Coordinates of N, CA and C in Angstrom, one line a residue:
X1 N 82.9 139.1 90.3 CA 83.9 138.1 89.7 C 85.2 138.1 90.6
X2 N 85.6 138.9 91.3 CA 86.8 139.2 91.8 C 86.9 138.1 93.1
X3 N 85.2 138.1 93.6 CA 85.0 137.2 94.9 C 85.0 135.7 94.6
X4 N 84.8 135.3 93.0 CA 85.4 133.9 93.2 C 87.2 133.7 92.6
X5 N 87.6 134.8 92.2 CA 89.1 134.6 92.3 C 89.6 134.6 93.4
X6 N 89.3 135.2 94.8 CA 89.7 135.3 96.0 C 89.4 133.8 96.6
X7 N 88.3 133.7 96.5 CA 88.0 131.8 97.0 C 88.4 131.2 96.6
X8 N 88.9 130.7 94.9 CA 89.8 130.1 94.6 C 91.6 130.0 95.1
X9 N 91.8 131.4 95.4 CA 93.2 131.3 95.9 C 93.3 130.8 97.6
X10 N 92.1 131.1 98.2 CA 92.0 131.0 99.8 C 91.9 129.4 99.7
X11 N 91.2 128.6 98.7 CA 91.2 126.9 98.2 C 92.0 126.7 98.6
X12 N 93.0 126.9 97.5 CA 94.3 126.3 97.2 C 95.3 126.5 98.5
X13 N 95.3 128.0 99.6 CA 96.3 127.6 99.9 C 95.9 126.8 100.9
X14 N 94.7 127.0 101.3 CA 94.5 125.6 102.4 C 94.8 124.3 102.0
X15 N 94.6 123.8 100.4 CA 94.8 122.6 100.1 C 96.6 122.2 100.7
X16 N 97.5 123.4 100.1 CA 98.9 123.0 100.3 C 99.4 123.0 101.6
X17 N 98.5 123.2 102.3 CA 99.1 123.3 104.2 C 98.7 122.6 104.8
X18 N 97.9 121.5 104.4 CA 97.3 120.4 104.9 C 98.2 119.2 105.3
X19 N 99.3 119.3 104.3 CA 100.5 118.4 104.7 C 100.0 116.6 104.1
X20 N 100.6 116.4 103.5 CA 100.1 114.9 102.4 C 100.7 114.6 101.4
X21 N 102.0 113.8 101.5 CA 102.6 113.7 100.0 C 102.4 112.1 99.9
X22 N 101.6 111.9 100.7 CA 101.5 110.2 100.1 C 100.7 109.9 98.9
X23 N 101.6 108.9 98.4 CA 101.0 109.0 96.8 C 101.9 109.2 96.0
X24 N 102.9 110.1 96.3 CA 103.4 111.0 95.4 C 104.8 110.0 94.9
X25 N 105.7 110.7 94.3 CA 107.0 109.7 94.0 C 107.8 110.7 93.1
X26 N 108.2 111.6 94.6 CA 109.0 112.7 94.2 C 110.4 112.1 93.8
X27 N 111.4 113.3 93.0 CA 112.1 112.8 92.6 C 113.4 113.3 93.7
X28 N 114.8 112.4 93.3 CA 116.1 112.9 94.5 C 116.1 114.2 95.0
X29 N 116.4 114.8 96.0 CA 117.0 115.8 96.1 C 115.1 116.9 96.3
X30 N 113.9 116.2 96.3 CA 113.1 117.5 96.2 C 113.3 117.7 97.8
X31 N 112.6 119.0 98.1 CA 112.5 119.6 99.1 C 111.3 119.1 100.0
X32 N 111.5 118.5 100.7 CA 110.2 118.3 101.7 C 110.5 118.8 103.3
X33 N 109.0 118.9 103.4 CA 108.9 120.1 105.1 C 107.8 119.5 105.5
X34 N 108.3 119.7 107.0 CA 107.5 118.8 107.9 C 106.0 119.7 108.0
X35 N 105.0 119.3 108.3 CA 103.5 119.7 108.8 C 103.2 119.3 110.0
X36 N 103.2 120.2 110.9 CA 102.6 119.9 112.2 C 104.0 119.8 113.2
X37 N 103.8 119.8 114.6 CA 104.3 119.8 115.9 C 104.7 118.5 116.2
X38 N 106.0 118.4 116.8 CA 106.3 117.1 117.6 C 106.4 115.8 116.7
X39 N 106.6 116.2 115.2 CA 107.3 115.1 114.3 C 108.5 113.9 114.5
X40 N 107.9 113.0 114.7 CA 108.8 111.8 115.0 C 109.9 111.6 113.6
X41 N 110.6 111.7 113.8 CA 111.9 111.4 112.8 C 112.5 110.4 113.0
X42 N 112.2 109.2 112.3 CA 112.7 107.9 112.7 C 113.7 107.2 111.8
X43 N 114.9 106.3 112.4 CA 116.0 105.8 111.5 C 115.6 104.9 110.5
X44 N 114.2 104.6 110.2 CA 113.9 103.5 109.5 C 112.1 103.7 109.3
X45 N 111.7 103.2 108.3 CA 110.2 103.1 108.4 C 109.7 102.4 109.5
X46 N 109.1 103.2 110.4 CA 108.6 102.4 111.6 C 109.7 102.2 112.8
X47 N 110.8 102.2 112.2 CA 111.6 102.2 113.3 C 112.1 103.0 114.3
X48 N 112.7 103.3 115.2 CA 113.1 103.7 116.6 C 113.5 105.4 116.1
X49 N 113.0 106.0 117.0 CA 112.6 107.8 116.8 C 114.3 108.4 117.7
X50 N 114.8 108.9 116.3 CA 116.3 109.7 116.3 C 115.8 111.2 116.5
X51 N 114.9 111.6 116.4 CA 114.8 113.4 117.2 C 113.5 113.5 116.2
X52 N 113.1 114.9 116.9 CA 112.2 115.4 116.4 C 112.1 116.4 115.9
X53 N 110.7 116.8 114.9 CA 110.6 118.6 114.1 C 109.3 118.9 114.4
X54 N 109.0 120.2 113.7 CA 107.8 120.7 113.4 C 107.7 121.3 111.9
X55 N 106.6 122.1 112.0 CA 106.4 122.6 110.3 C 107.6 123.9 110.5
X56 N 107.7 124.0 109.3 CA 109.1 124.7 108.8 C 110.4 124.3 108.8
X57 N 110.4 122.9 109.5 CA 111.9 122.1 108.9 C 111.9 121.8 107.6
X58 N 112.5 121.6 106.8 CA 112.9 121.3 105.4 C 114.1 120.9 105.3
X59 N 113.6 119.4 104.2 CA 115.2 118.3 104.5 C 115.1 118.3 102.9
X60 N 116.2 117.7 102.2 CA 116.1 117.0 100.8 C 115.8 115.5 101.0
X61 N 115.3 115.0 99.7 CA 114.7 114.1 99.9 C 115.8 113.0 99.3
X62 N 115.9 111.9 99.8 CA 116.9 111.0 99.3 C 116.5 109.8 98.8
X63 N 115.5 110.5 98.1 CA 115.0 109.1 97.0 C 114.0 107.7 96.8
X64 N 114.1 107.2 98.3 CA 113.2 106.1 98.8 C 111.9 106.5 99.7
X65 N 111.0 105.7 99.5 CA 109.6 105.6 99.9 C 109.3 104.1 100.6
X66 N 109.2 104.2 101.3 CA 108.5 102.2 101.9 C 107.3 102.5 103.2
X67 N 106.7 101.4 102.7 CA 105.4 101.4 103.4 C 105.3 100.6 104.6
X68 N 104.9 100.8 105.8 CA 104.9 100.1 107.0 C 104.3 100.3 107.8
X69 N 103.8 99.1 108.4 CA 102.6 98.9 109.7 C 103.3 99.5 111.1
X70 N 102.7 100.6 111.7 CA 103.1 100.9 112.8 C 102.1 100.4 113.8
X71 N 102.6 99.9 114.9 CA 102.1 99.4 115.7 C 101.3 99.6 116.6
X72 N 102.1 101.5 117.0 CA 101.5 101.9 117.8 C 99.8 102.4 117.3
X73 N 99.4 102.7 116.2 CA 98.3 103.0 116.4 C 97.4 101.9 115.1
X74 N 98.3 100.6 114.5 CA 97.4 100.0 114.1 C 97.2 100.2 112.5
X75 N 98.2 100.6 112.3 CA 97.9 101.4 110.7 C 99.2 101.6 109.6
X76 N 99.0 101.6 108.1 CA 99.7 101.4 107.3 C 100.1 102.8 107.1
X77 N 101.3 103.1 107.2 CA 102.0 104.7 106.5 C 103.2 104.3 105.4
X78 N 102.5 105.4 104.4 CA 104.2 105.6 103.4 C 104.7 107.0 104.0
X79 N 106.1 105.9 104.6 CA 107.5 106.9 105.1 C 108.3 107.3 103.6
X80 N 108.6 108.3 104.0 CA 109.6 108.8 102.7 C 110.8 109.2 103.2
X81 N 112.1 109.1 103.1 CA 113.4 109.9 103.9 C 114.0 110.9 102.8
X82 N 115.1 111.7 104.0 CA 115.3 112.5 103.3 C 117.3 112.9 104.3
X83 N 117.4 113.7 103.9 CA 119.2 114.0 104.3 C 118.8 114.8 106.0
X84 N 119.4 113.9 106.7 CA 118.6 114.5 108.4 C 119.9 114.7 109.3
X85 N 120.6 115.6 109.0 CA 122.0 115.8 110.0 C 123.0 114.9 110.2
X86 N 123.0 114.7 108.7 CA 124.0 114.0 108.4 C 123.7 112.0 108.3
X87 N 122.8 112.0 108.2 CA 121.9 110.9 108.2 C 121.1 110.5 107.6
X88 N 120.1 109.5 107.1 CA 119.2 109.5 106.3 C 117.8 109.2 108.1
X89 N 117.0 110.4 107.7 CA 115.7 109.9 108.6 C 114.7 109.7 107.3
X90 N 113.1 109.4 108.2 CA 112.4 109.0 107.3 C 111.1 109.5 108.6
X91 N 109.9 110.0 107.4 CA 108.8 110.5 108.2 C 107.9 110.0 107.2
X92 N 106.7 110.0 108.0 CA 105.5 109.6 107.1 C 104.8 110.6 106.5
X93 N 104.4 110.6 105.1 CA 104.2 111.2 103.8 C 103.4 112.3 104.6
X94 N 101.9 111.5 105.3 CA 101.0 112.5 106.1 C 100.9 113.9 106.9
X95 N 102.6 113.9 106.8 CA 103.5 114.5 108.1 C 104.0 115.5 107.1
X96 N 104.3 115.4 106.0 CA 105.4 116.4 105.0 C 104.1 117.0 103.9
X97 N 104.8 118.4 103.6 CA 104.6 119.3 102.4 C 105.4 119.1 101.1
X98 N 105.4 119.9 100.1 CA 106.3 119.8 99.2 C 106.9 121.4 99.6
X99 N 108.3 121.7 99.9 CA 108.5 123.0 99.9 C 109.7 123.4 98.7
X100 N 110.2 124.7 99.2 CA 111.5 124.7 98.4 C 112.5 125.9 99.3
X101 N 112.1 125.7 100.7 CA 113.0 126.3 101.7 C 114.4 124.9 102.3
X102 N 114.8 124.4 101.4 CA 115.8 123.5 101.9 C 117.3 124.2 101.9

């Protein structure tokens, strides 16, 4: 019995490090962190790339979600933003975790 409590917890944490909050419609202020290397941080959904992260940055979230066609690869993303050094950036959902290291 012990060996399916163990694979149940090994599930889950892989489920939460997968990085995916699209969908979601978090509220102000939650904590989101980036997933993965060389994250484009951009001033606008889709728009022109203000610096970059990787996993273990963690921003607060500032509320808005919008959906947009990026060009470069042909495809629909929900960006979500959040408080980015003194700025509002915005990354795509695919890109972020839910944390609570902000």
């Amino acid at each position: 019995m012990k060996t399916a409590h163990y694979l149940a917890i090994v599930v889950a944490i892989a489920t939460v490090s997968q990085g995916d909050i699209t969908g979601s419609n978090p509220p102000w202020w939650t904590c989101l962190c980036l997933h993965g290397s060389g994250i484009n941080i951009r001033s606008s959904p889709c728009g022109p790339i203000i610096g970059t992260g990787s996993s273990g940055s963690c921003f607060h979230h500032a509320s808005e979600k919008q959906t947009c066609f990026l060009t470069d690869d042909f495809r629909f993303y929900e960006y979500f933003n959040f408080h980015y050094g003194g700025r509002i950036g915005w990354v795509a959902g695919h890109l972020l975790n839910f944390g609570d290291n902000c």
